[in-house]
Amino acid sequence: MALNRRDFLKSAAAATAASAVGIAVPSNLEASSNEAQKDWRWDKAACRFCGTGCGIMLATKGGKIVAVKGDPAAPVNRGLNCIKGYFNAKIMYGADRLKQPLLRMNDKGEFDKKGNFKPVSWQRAFDEMEKHAKKALKASGPEGVAVFASGQYTVMEGYAAQKMMKAGFRSNAIDPNARHCMASAVVGFYQTFGIDEPSGCYDDIELTDTVVSWGSNMAEMHPILWSRVTDRKLSDPERVKVISIQTYTHRTSDIADTEILFSPNTDLALWNYVAREIVMRDKKGGGKEDIIDWDFVNKNMVFAAGPVNIGYGMRRASDKSIKDGKYSKLEMETINKEMKKKVSAKEAPALAPFGYKEGDVMENTPGTLKHWHISFEDYKKSLEPYTLDYTAKIVKGDPNEDIEVFKKKLQQLADLYIEKDRKVVSFWTMGMNQHTRGTWVNTLSYNVHFMLNKQAVPGSGAFSLTGQPSACGTAREVGTFTHRLPADMMVKNPKHRAIAEKKWMIPEGTLNGVGKQHIMKIHRDIEDGLVKFAWVNVCNPYQDSASATHWIKAAREMDNFIVTSDGYPGISAKVSDLVLPTAMIYEKWGAYGNAERRTQHWRQQVLPVGDSMSDTWQWAEFSKRFTVKDLWGEQAPSGPRKKALPSVIAEAKKMGYTEETTMFDILFNNKIAKSYKLDQADPIQKGYDNSECLGDSRNVVGSDGKVFKGYGHFIHKYLFEEYAAFGRGHGHDLAPFDMYHKVRGLKWPVVNGKETQWRFNVKYDPYAAKAVKEEGTDNTHAFYGKLAKNLLQGSLTAPDKKLGKKALPNKAKIFARPYMDPPEMPDETYDTWLCTGRVLEHWHSGTMTMRVPELFRAVPEALCYMNPKDAKAKGLKQGGLCWVESRRGKVKARVETRGRNRPAQGLVFVPWFDEKVFINKVCLDATCPMSKQTDYKKCAVKIYKA
């Protein structure tokens, strides 16, 4: 049978993908594949999508990517891709790909905020950015210039953005969309371990006996990891148990031995119930069994507590937009609980040990990270309310489930954790992170594992999975959060600022020590008029942020200038004043860091489409527009910063800079940067494009009106190596740039060329071994993080300063933290829980995947998944349209009662990938007050026929 060219290429791609995962291929198809591939160039890369970190192989021909397959040598996915992974190439070639800058202009060619988008040159684009950024600096100081950053930045892009913002503009108003993704996990790590990121790795899946998924639909959100879980389950079906703990039934429950449906927010109570079973059944807790590993706990743990009246991370009464009346009476019904709330009958038993009773008015103080050392007896007291009866009563999520059946499930859950010699891994993602007590619930997970000595050991551990491809590698490790610097350093710490200033070769005192403009604060600061210039990088904040109507209105109607860099015209681009066309994933050199601490690099495979250029290039070019004189003079107090920033111009001159030296020459074109040579004889660089460093055959006219010929040095390698130097020798060791191009990623810390599988475990982690040796003990673990390791002592209700502080070297913490109601719950008017999230076929806001024909056809719209009984009671039919309405807004969606997601009565699920079903207009922008991560998993809505 003759094949046309299209079918010939498709069959070749199919054959090579099949062979990658060990599927036998017919000889004629294999021959066709070999013929088609004879002039293809294959090279390794990392998948563009979730935080799993799958390795892929890309085939290029004639300047275009023509095939994608799983990388058989990649230890994460072992040759397998999920459905999105196979379309990594097609996301780059959508029909409406942005190819040149677009500026809102009037008929005279002038910028006009109410004008239509018209094409402009890169030079005109940067002229406008320079003008409006300087205007914002004059009006509001450094806090007036902001960046919506990303967990999808490459490591180099994120590092470049951070350098220019924090060292150049002296602004900490940069925060990634990863704030929405895993900030609660980060603060949970900091508070518990004193250092960020997981102790375990994916190898735990093959070594464990029990997988517990806490509010995570791993089957669709992390399908490659779920395939490994499935394989482990099928390898020993009787021994291996899978428990699915969810707010609604979905595909993760299909293979589970037990499904526990819980009412939103009550996972706090469920973790505390398991902890209570451990404590009360142990001899020291008054029971008859030896359950707690007291030798491990006494050597490695302390017990801790903190305030409970911390609010919900919403706007405060003192905020300008609240005073100006921009929030409706209905919205204020919920927002008012930020200031004070009445303790409910549901939460009163849990709060009793902390000094509250039903009906008390709790006066809230904005979220604090403060906590203090308590006794085991106090910790035990905090667990007393979580009896089986109380827990089952408040936790049960399916109103039609028999309470006694539900209780047996809870007992089984506790028994599986407690069982001696049973290994247990607890996985979660957004369900526990997007939570008004997200930090709390993260710490509660470690409590259970610590007491049983089932953390940081092969096959056991509480493991926070990640949603974005480099939320770990860029947002967290690079430090693109408002409060962070590289390698777990903090902007508020003068010693940390001094280290960064020295590394960046900038004057002492340059860096701003106030980092409080997290991503929701940036939105609120735009609405309040503080932020006048905002730049969107590799994300879609005007679609992905709750209470979206407020932020869009502020961006469009107020005196500000919004820039979006993107590959496609998503909602954020449409909201903006200037749109910059951005090189996508394989059109540039890059690196990502995944959820198991694995750093992976790839080379530029093809030239960018049109005049697109990478975010690294855009930041470097923007930095050319600002001088020492422009940015490093004295800055008056502004926004959250109550003290002036001193002028450092005189110090800059002593370092050899002049008032006219540009930020580009200081931050990206210094003598160290120039030492990273371009060399086509280098096997890593040979034969591969490098648009930022060499220019390319497109002859893009750059920011100065001239054809861009490249920087002449290897800027990607320079940025990576400078960043990596922050962590080497400090427990965040990364391998050299070149090594990553020879391997399929390495899990840090990488010491003497060897990666680390289980952190804090002396047997596997050289830093733990070093710490134990230095303290002269025979401990098996050392929790060597240094943050928050000097605590006051006290009780459940308050610290006692008379007792002084207690140092906690190499120890982790077990926290007493209660169940509390969320700020908004179903009532007579808004009688239904709304949960949002993703589906397998689409990624985040759908900006890329909705442009892949195969993925669009599979799932063309977001549906409102609901229980058939609820649909019938509300007069709704399968496939009919309904309104989903909250106190903030409403959207129209199609009813789905027979789909993959099967809620119990009283809850609906609507994914957020579809900009036509703009569900974030409905969601509440409450956050965990400690981590500032938005809670998208629960708010109250009413559903009715459209």
PDB file of C-alpha atoms in Angstrom, residues 50-260:
ATOM      1  CA  CYS A  50       3.539  19.070  34.642  1.00  0.00           C
ATOM      2  CA  GLY A  51       6.101  18.801  37.436  1.00  0.00           C
ATOM      3  CA  THR A  52       6.689  15.064  36.916  1.00  0.00           C
ATOM      4  CA  GLY A  53       9.713  15.843  34.758  1.00  0.00           C
ATOM      5  CA  CYS A  54       9.402  13.267  31.984  1.00  0.00           C
ATOM      6  CA  GLY A  55      12.213  12.952  29.483  1.00  0.00           C
ATOM      7  CA  ILE A  56      11.330  13.096  25.811  1.00  0.00           C
ATOM      8  CA  MET A  57      13.115  12.707  22.492  1.00  0.00           C
ATOM      9  CA  LEU A  58      12.567  15.258  19.732  1.00  0.00           C
ATOM     10  CA  ALA A  59      13.158  14.713  16.025  1.00  0.00           C
ATOM     11  CA  THR A  60      13.856  17.750  13.872  1.00  0.00           C
ATOM     12  CA  LYS A  61      13.944  18.063  10.119  1.00  0.00           C
ATOM     13  CA  GLY A  62      14.096  21.146   7.959  1.00  0.00           C
ATOM     14  CA  GLY A  63      13.956  23.476  10.915  1.00  0.00           C
ATOM     15  CA  LYS A  64      10.805  21.994  12.427  1.00  0.00           C
ATOM     16  CA  ILE A  65      10.099  19.381  15.082  1.00  0.00           C
ATOM     17  CA  VAL A  66       8.490  16.453  13.279  1.00  0.00           C
ATOM     18  CA  ALA A  67       8.215  13.779  15.978  1.00  0.00           C
ATOM     19  CA  VAL A  68       8.143  13.329  19.744  1.00  0.00           C
ATOM     20  CA  LYS A  69       8.549  10.159  21.774  1.00  0.00           C
ATOM     21  CA  GLY A  70       9.223   9.207  25.352  1.00  0.00           C
ATOM     22  CA  ASP A  71      12.889   8.853  26.213  1.00  0.00           C
ATOM     23  CA  PRO A  72      13.625   5.194  27.079  1.00  0.00           C
ATOM     24  CA  ALA A  73      16.722   6.324  28.990  1.00  0.00           C
ATOM     25  CA  ALA A  74      14.793   8.768  31.195  1.00  0.00           C
ATOM     26  CA  PRO A  75      14.431   7.317  34.693  1.00  0.00           C
ATOM     27  CA  VAL A  76      11.201   9.203  35.408  1.00  0.00           C
ATOM     28  CA  ASN A  77       9.019   7.911  32.559  1.00  0.00           C
ATOM     29  CA  ARG A  78      11.151   5.172  30.995  1.00  0.00           C
ATOM     30  CA  GLY A  79      10.004   5.838  27.449  1.00  0.00           C
ATOM     31  CA  LEU A  80       6.333   6.487  28.195  1.00  0.00           C
ATOM     32  CA  ASN A  81       4.534   9.792  27.672  1.00  0.00           C
ATOM     33  CA  CYS A  82       1.058  10.901  28.696  1.00  0.00           C
ATOM     34  CA  ILE A  83      -1.310  12.161  26.017  1.00  0.00           C
ATOM     35  CA  LYS A  84      -0.096  15.758  26.346  1.00  0.00           C
ATOM     36  CA  GLY A  85       3.531  14.701  26.235  1.00  0.00           C
ATOM     37  CA  TYR A  86       3.161  13.306  22.735  1.00  0.00           C
ATOM     38  CA  PHE A  87       2.022  16.753  21.538  1.00  0.00           C
ATOM     39  CA  ASN A  88       4.992  18.735  22.842  1.00  0.00           C
ATOM     40  CA  ALA A  89       5.784  19.769  19.260  1.00  0.00           C
ATOM     41  CA  LYS A  90       2.274  20.723  18.200  1.00  0.00           C
ATOM     42  CA  ILE A  91       1.872  23.245  21.006  1.00  0.00           C
ATOM     43  CA  MET A  92       4.443  25.371  19.172  1.00  0.00           C
ATOM     44  CA  TYR A  93       2.692  25.473  15.817  1.00  0.00           C
ATOM     45  CA  GLY A  94      -0.821  26.790  16.496  1.00  0.00           C
ATOM     46  CA  ALA A  95      -2.443  28.892  13.776  1.00  0.00           C
ATOM     47  CA  ASP A  96      -2.562  32.044  15.917  1.00  0.00           C
ATOM     48  CA  ARG A  97       1.005  31.895  17.222  1.00  0.00           C
ATOM     49  CA  LEU A  98       2.214  35.415  18.060  1.00  0.00           C
ATOM     50  CA  LYS A  99       5.009  36.514  15.723  1.00  0.00           C
ATOM     51  CA  GLN A 100       5.619  40.212  16.387  1.00  0.00           C
ATOM     52  CA  PRO A 101       5.037  42.745  19.177  1.00  0.00           C
ATOM     53  CA  LEU A 102       1.534  44.244  19.413  1.00  0.00           C
ATOM     54  CA  LEU A 103       0.769  47.611  21.031  1.00  0.00           C
ATOM     55  CA  ARG A 104      -2.586  49.250  21.717  1.00  0.00           C
ATOM     56  CA  MET A 105      -2.589  52.392  19.574  1.00  0.00           C
ATOM     57  CA  ASN A 106      -4.888  55.082  18.204  1.00  0.00           C
ATOM     58  CA  ASP A 107      -5.104  56.087  14.572  1.00  0.00           C
ATOM     59  CA  LYS A 108      -2.155  58.459  15.011  1.00  0.00           C
ATOM     60  CA  GLY A 109       0.166  55.605  15.960  1.00  0.00           C
ATOM     61  CA  GLU A 110       0.340  56.703  19.614  1.00  0.00           C
ATOM     62  CA  PHE A 111      -0.088  54.392  22.577  1.00  0.00           C
ATOM     63  CA  ASP A 112      -3.720  54.454  23.645  1.00  0.00           C
ATOM     64  CA  LYS A 113      -4.987  52.232  26.466  1.00  0.00           C
ATOM     65  CA  LYS A 114      -8.378  52.114  24.755  1.00  0.00           C
ATOM     66  CA  GLY A 115      -6.887  51.507  21.320  1.00  0.00           C
ATOM     67  CA  ASN A 116      -6.647  48.347  19.255  1.00  0.00           C
ATOM     68  CA  PHE A 117      -3.582  46.136  18.948  1.00  0.00           C
ATOM     69  CA  LYS A 118      -1.298  46.959  16.047  1.00  0.00           C
ATOM     70  CA  PRO A 119       2.107  45.489  15.106  1.00  0.00           C
ATOM     71  CA  VAL A 120       5.204  47.387  16.199  1.00  0.00           C
ATOM     72  CA  SER A 121       8.945  46.773  16.132  1.00  0.00           C
ATOM     73  CA  TRP A 122      10.907  45.380  19.056  1.00  0.00           C
ATOM     74  CA  GLN A 123      12.498  48.826  19.371  1.00  0.00           C
ATOM     75  CA  ARG A 124       9.117  50.551  19.715  1.00  0.00           C
ATOM     76  CA  ALA A 125       7.977  47.885  22.180  1.00  0.00           C
ATOM     77  CA  PHE A 126      10.976  48.468  24.453  1.00  0.00           C
ATOM     78  CA  ASP A 127      10.630  52.245  24.057  1.00  0.00           C
ATOM     79  CA  GLU A 128       7.117  52.007  25.492  1.00  0.00           C
ATOM     80  CA  MET A 129       8.191  49.627  28.254  1.00  0.00           C
ATOM     81  CA  GLU A 130      11.047  51.922  29.252  1.00  0.00           C
ATOM     82  CA  LYS A 131       8.796  54.987  29.340  1.00  0.00           C
ATOM     83  CA  HIS A 132       6.083  53.355  31.430  1.00  0.00           C
ATOM     84  CA  ALA A 133       8.472  51.570  33.794  1.00  0.00           C
ATOM     85  CA  LYS A 134      10.242  54.873  34.536  1.00  0.00           C
ATOM     86  CA  LYS A 135       6.852  56.528  35.044  1.00  0.00           C
ATOM     87  CA  ALA A 136       5.910  53.788  37.535  1.00  0.00           C
ATOM     88  CA  LEU A 137       9.225  54.149  39.374  1.00  0.00           C
ATOM     89  CA  LYS A 138       8.675  57.872  39.713  1.00  0.00           C
ATOM     90  CA  ALA A 139       5.131  57.415  41.014  1.00  0.00           C
ATOM     91  CA  SER A 140       5.555  54.433  43.348  1.00  0.00           C
ATOM     92  CA  GLY A 141       9.238  53.587  43.626  1.00  0.00           C
ATOM     93  CA  PRO A 142      10.532  50.037  43.102  1.00  0.00           C
ATOM     94  CA  GLU A 143       7.271  48.600  44.442  1.00  0.00           C
ATOM     95  CA  GLY A 144       5.448  50.131  41.465  1.00  0.00           C
ATOM     96  CA  VAL A 145       7.181  47.817  38.965  1.00  0.00           C
ATOM     97  CA  ALA A 146       5.955  44.218  39.162  1.00  0.00           C
ATOM     98  CA  VAL A 147       6.322  40.886  37.415  1.00  0.00           C
ATOM     99  CA  PHE A 148       3.921  37.978  37.244  1.00  0.00           C
ATOM    100  CA  ALA A 149       6.586  35.278  37.075  1.00  0.00           C
ATOM    101  CA  SER A 150       6.284  31.537  36.494  1.00  0.00           C
ATOM    102  CA  GLY A 151       6.982  27.957  37.459  1.00  0.00           C
ATOM    103  CA  GLN A 152       7.329  27.423  33.704  1.00  0.00           C
ATOM    104  CA  TYR A 153      10.313  29.720  33.274  1.00  0.00           C
ATOM    105  CA  THR A 154      13.468  27.898  32.367  1.00  0.00           C
ATOM    106  CA  VAL A 155      16.028  28.130  35.166  1.00  0.00           C
ATOM    107  CA  MET A 156      17.962  30.711  33.174  1.00  0.00           C
ATOM    108  CA  GLU A 157      14.913  32.863  32.392  1.00  0.00           C
ATOM    109  CA  GLY A 158      13.812  32.943  36.019  1.00  0.00           C
ATOM    110  CA  TYR A 159      17.297  33.784  37.200  1.00  0.00           C
ATOM    111  CA  ALA A 160      17.603  36.606  34.639  1.00  0.00           C
ATOM    112  CA  ALA A 161      14.235  38.044  35.681  1.00  0.00           C
ATOM    113  CA  GLN A 162      15.132  37.874  39.358  1.00  0.00           C
ATOM    114  CA  LYS A 163      18.508  39.565  38.826  1.00  0.00           C
ATOM    115  CA  MET A 164      17.036  42.486  36.934  1.00  0.00           C
ATOM    116  CA  MET A 165      14.097  42.926  39.294  1.00  0.00           C
ATOM    117  CA  LYS A 166      15.904  42.573  42.617  1.00  0.00           C
ATOM    118  CA  ALA A 167      19.398  43.823  41.747  1.00  0.00           C
ATOM    119  CA  GLY A 168      18.407  46.250  38.994  1.00  0.00           C
ATOM    120  CA  PHE A 169      15.024  47.728  39.863  1.00  0.00           C
ATOM    121  CA  ARG A 170      15.561  46.969  43.594  1.00  0.00           C
ATOM    122  CA  SER A 171      12.018  45.614  43.485  1.00  0.00           C
ATOM    123  CA  ASN A 172      10.780  42.436  45.140  1.00  0.00           C
ATOM    124  CA  ALA A 173       7.432  42.739  43.369  1.00  0.00           C
ATOM    125  CA  ILE A 174       8.133  39.562  41.415  1.00  0.00           C
ATOM    126  CA  ASP A 175       6.219  36.414  42.250  1.00  0.00           C
ATOM    127  CA  PRO A 176       5.488  33.286  40.213  1.00  0.00           C
ATOM    128  CA  ASN A 177       2.222  31.559  39.389  1.00  0.00           C
ATOM    129  CA  ALA A 178       3.854  28.757  41.380  1.00  0.00           C
ATOM    130  CA  ARG A 179       2.497  30.702  44.363  1.00  0.00           C
ATOM    131  CA  HIS A 180      -0.853  29.240  43.282  1.00  0.00           C
ATOM    132  CA  CYS A 181       0.714  25.829  42.844  1.00  0.00           C
ATOM    133  CA  MET A 182       2.887  24.814  45.800  1.00  0.00           C
ATOM    134  CA  ALA A 183       3.624  27.723  48.144  1.00  0.00           C
ATOM    135  CA  SER A 184       1.891  25.894  51.002  1.00  0.00           C
ATOM    136  CA  ALA A 185       4.203  22.949  50.433  1.00  0.00           C
ATOM    137  CA  VAL A 186       7.187  25.309  50.570  1.00  0.00           C
ATOM    138  CA  VAL A 187       6.201  26.904  53.871  1.00  0.00           C
ATOM    139  CA  GLY A 188       5.364  23.450  55.185  1.00  0.00           C
ATOM    140  CA  PHE A 189       8.902  22.327  54.314  1.00  0.00           C
ATOM    141  CA  TYR A 190      10.450  25.428  55.851  1.00  0.00           C
ATOM    142  CA  GLN A 191       8.493  25.139  59.065  1.00  0.00           C
ATOM    143  CA  THR A 192       9.003  21.388  59.404  1.00  0.00           C
ATOM    144  CA  PHE A 193      12.502  20.778  57.996  1.00  0.00           C
ATOM    145  CA  GLY A 194      14.054  24.245  57.937  1.00  0.00           C
ATOM    146  CA  ILE A 195      14.777  23.791  54.227  1.00  0.00           C
ATOM    147  CA  ASP A 196      12.677  23.431  51.066  1.00  0.00           C
ATOM    148  CA  GLU A 197      11.804  20.452  48.841  1.00  0.00           C
ATOM    149  CA  PRO A 198      10.976  16.767  49.277  1.00  0.00           C
ATOM    150  CA  SER A 199      13.107  14.305  51.174  1.00  0.00           C
ATOM    151  CA  GLY A 200      12.116  11.332  49.012  1.00  0.00           C
ATOM    152  CA  CYS A 201      12.018  10.533  45.320  1.00  0.00           C
ATOM    153  CA  TYR A 202       9.911   8.654  42.776  1.00  0.00           C
ATOM    154  CA  ASP A 203      11.803   5.442  43.519  1.00  0.00           C
ATOM    155  CA  ASP A 204       9.594   5.240  46.618  1.00  0.00           C
ATOM    156  CA  ILE A 205       6.746   4.104  44.365  1.00  0.00           C
ATOM    157  CA  GLU A 206       8.435   0.819  43.465  1.00  0.00           C
ATOM    158  CA  LEU A 207       9.590   0.279  47.054  1.00  0.00           C
ATOM    159  CA  THR A 208       6.412   1.043  48.976  1.00  0.00           C
ATOM    160  CA  ASP A 209       3.540  -1.185  50.099  1.00  0.00           C
ATOM    161  CA  THR A 210       0.970   1.593  50.357  1.00  0.00           C
ATOM    162  CA  VAL A 211       0.116   4.642  48.277  1.00  0.00           C
ATOM    163  CA  VAL A 212      -2.268   7.192  49.766  1.00  0.00           C
ATOM    164  CA  SER A 213      -3.422   9.967  47.457  1.00  0.00           C
ATOM    165  CA  TRP A 214      -4.602  12.934  49.503  1.00  0.00           C
ATOM    166  CA  GLY A 215      -6.910  15.081  47.390  1.00  0.00           C
ATOM    167  CA  SER A 216      -4.804  14.481  44.291  1.00  0.00           C
ATOM    168  CA  ASN A 217      -6.117  13.092  41.014  1.00  0.00           C
ATOM    169  CA  MET A 218      -2.757  11.564  40.102  1.00  0.00           C
ATOM    170  CA  ALA A 219      -4.306   9.489  37.335  1.00  0.00           C
ATOM    171  CA  GLU A 220      -4.925  12.648  35.312  1.00  0.00           C
ATOM    172  CA  MET A 221      -2.591  15.247  36.830  1.00  0.00           C
ATOM    173  CA  HIS A 222       0.526  13.049  37.092  1.00  0.00           C
ATOM    174  CA  PRO A 223      -0.372  10.162  34.766  1.00  0.00           C
ATOM    175  CA  ILE A 224       3.153   8.849  34.327  1.00  0.00           C
ATOM    176  CA  LEU A 225       3.624   8.563  38.080  1.00  0.00           C
ATOM    177  CA  TRP A 226       0.196   6.958  38.305  1.00  0.00           C
ATOM    178  CA  SER A 227       1.265   4.396  35.707  1.00  0.00           C
ATOM    179  CA  ARG A 228       4.133   3.511  38.046  1.00  0.00           C
ATOM    180  CA  VAL A 229       1.719   3.286  40.989  1.00  0.00           C
ATOM    181  CA  THR A 230      -0.553   1.062  38.922  1.00  0.00           C
ATOM    182  CA  ASP A 231       2.355  -1.153  37.958  1.00  0.00           C
ATOM    183  CA  ARG A 232       3.376  -1.450  41.599  1.00  0.00           C
ATOM    184  CA  LYS A 233      -0.198  -2.322  42.616  1.00  0.00           C
ATOM    185  CA  LEU A 234      -0.496  -4.996  39.942  1.00  0.00           C
ATOM    186  CA  SER A 235       2.886  -6.470  40.841  1.00  0.00           C
ATOM    187  CA  ASP A 236       1.548  -7.553  44.260  1.00  0.00           C
ATOM    188  CA  PRO A 237      -2.216  -6.899  44.459  1.00  0.00           C
ATOM    189  CA  GLU A 238      -2.735  -8.436  47.898  1.00  0.00           C
ATOM    190  CA  ARG A 239       0.148  -6.717  49.656  1.00  0.00           C
ATOM    191  CA  VAL A 240       0.094  -3.321  47.951  1.00  0.00           C
ATOM    192  CA  LYS A 241      -2.774  -1.063  48.987  1.00  0.00           C
ATOM    193  CA  VAL A 242      -3.960   2.117  47.294  1.00  0.00           C
ATOM    194  CA  ILE A 243      -6.125   4.576  49.207  1.00  0.00           C
ATOM    195  CA  SER A 244      -7.818   7.455  47.385  1.00  0.00           C
ATOM    196  CA  ILE A 245      -8.843  10.335  49.680  1.00  0.00           C
ATOM    197  CA  GLN A 246     -10.830  12.865  47.644  1.00  0.00           C
ATOM    198  CA  THR A 247     -13.646  15.390  47.667  1.00  0.00           C
ATOM    199  CA  TYR A 248     -15.203  13.697  44.616  1.00  0.00           C
ATOM    200  CA  THR A 249     -14.741  10.417  42.764  1.00  0.00           C
ATOM    201  CA  HIS A 250     -12.439  10.423  39.755  1.00  0.00           C
ATOM    202  CA  ARG A 251     -10.031   8.173  37.867  1.00  0.00           C
ATOM    203  CA  THR A 252      -7.546   7.914  40.720  1.00  0.00           C
ATOM    204  CA  SER A 253     -10.216   6.063  42.688  1.00  0.00           C
ATOM    205  CA  ASP A 254     -10.673   3.455  39.948  1.00  0.00           C
ATOM    206  CA  ILE A 255      -7.719   1.364  41.059  1.00  0.00           C
ATOM    207  CA  ALA A 256      -8.010   2.171  44.774  1.00  0.00           C
ATOM    208  CA  ASP A 257      -8.678  -0.491  47.387  1.00  0.00           C
ATOM    209  CA  THR A 258     -10.507   2.142  49.420  1.00  0.00           C
ATOM    210  CA  GLU A 259     -11.958   5.524  48.530  1.00  0.00           C
ATOM    211  CA  ILE A 260     -12.588   8.085  51.273  1.00  0.00           C
TER     212      ILE A 260
END
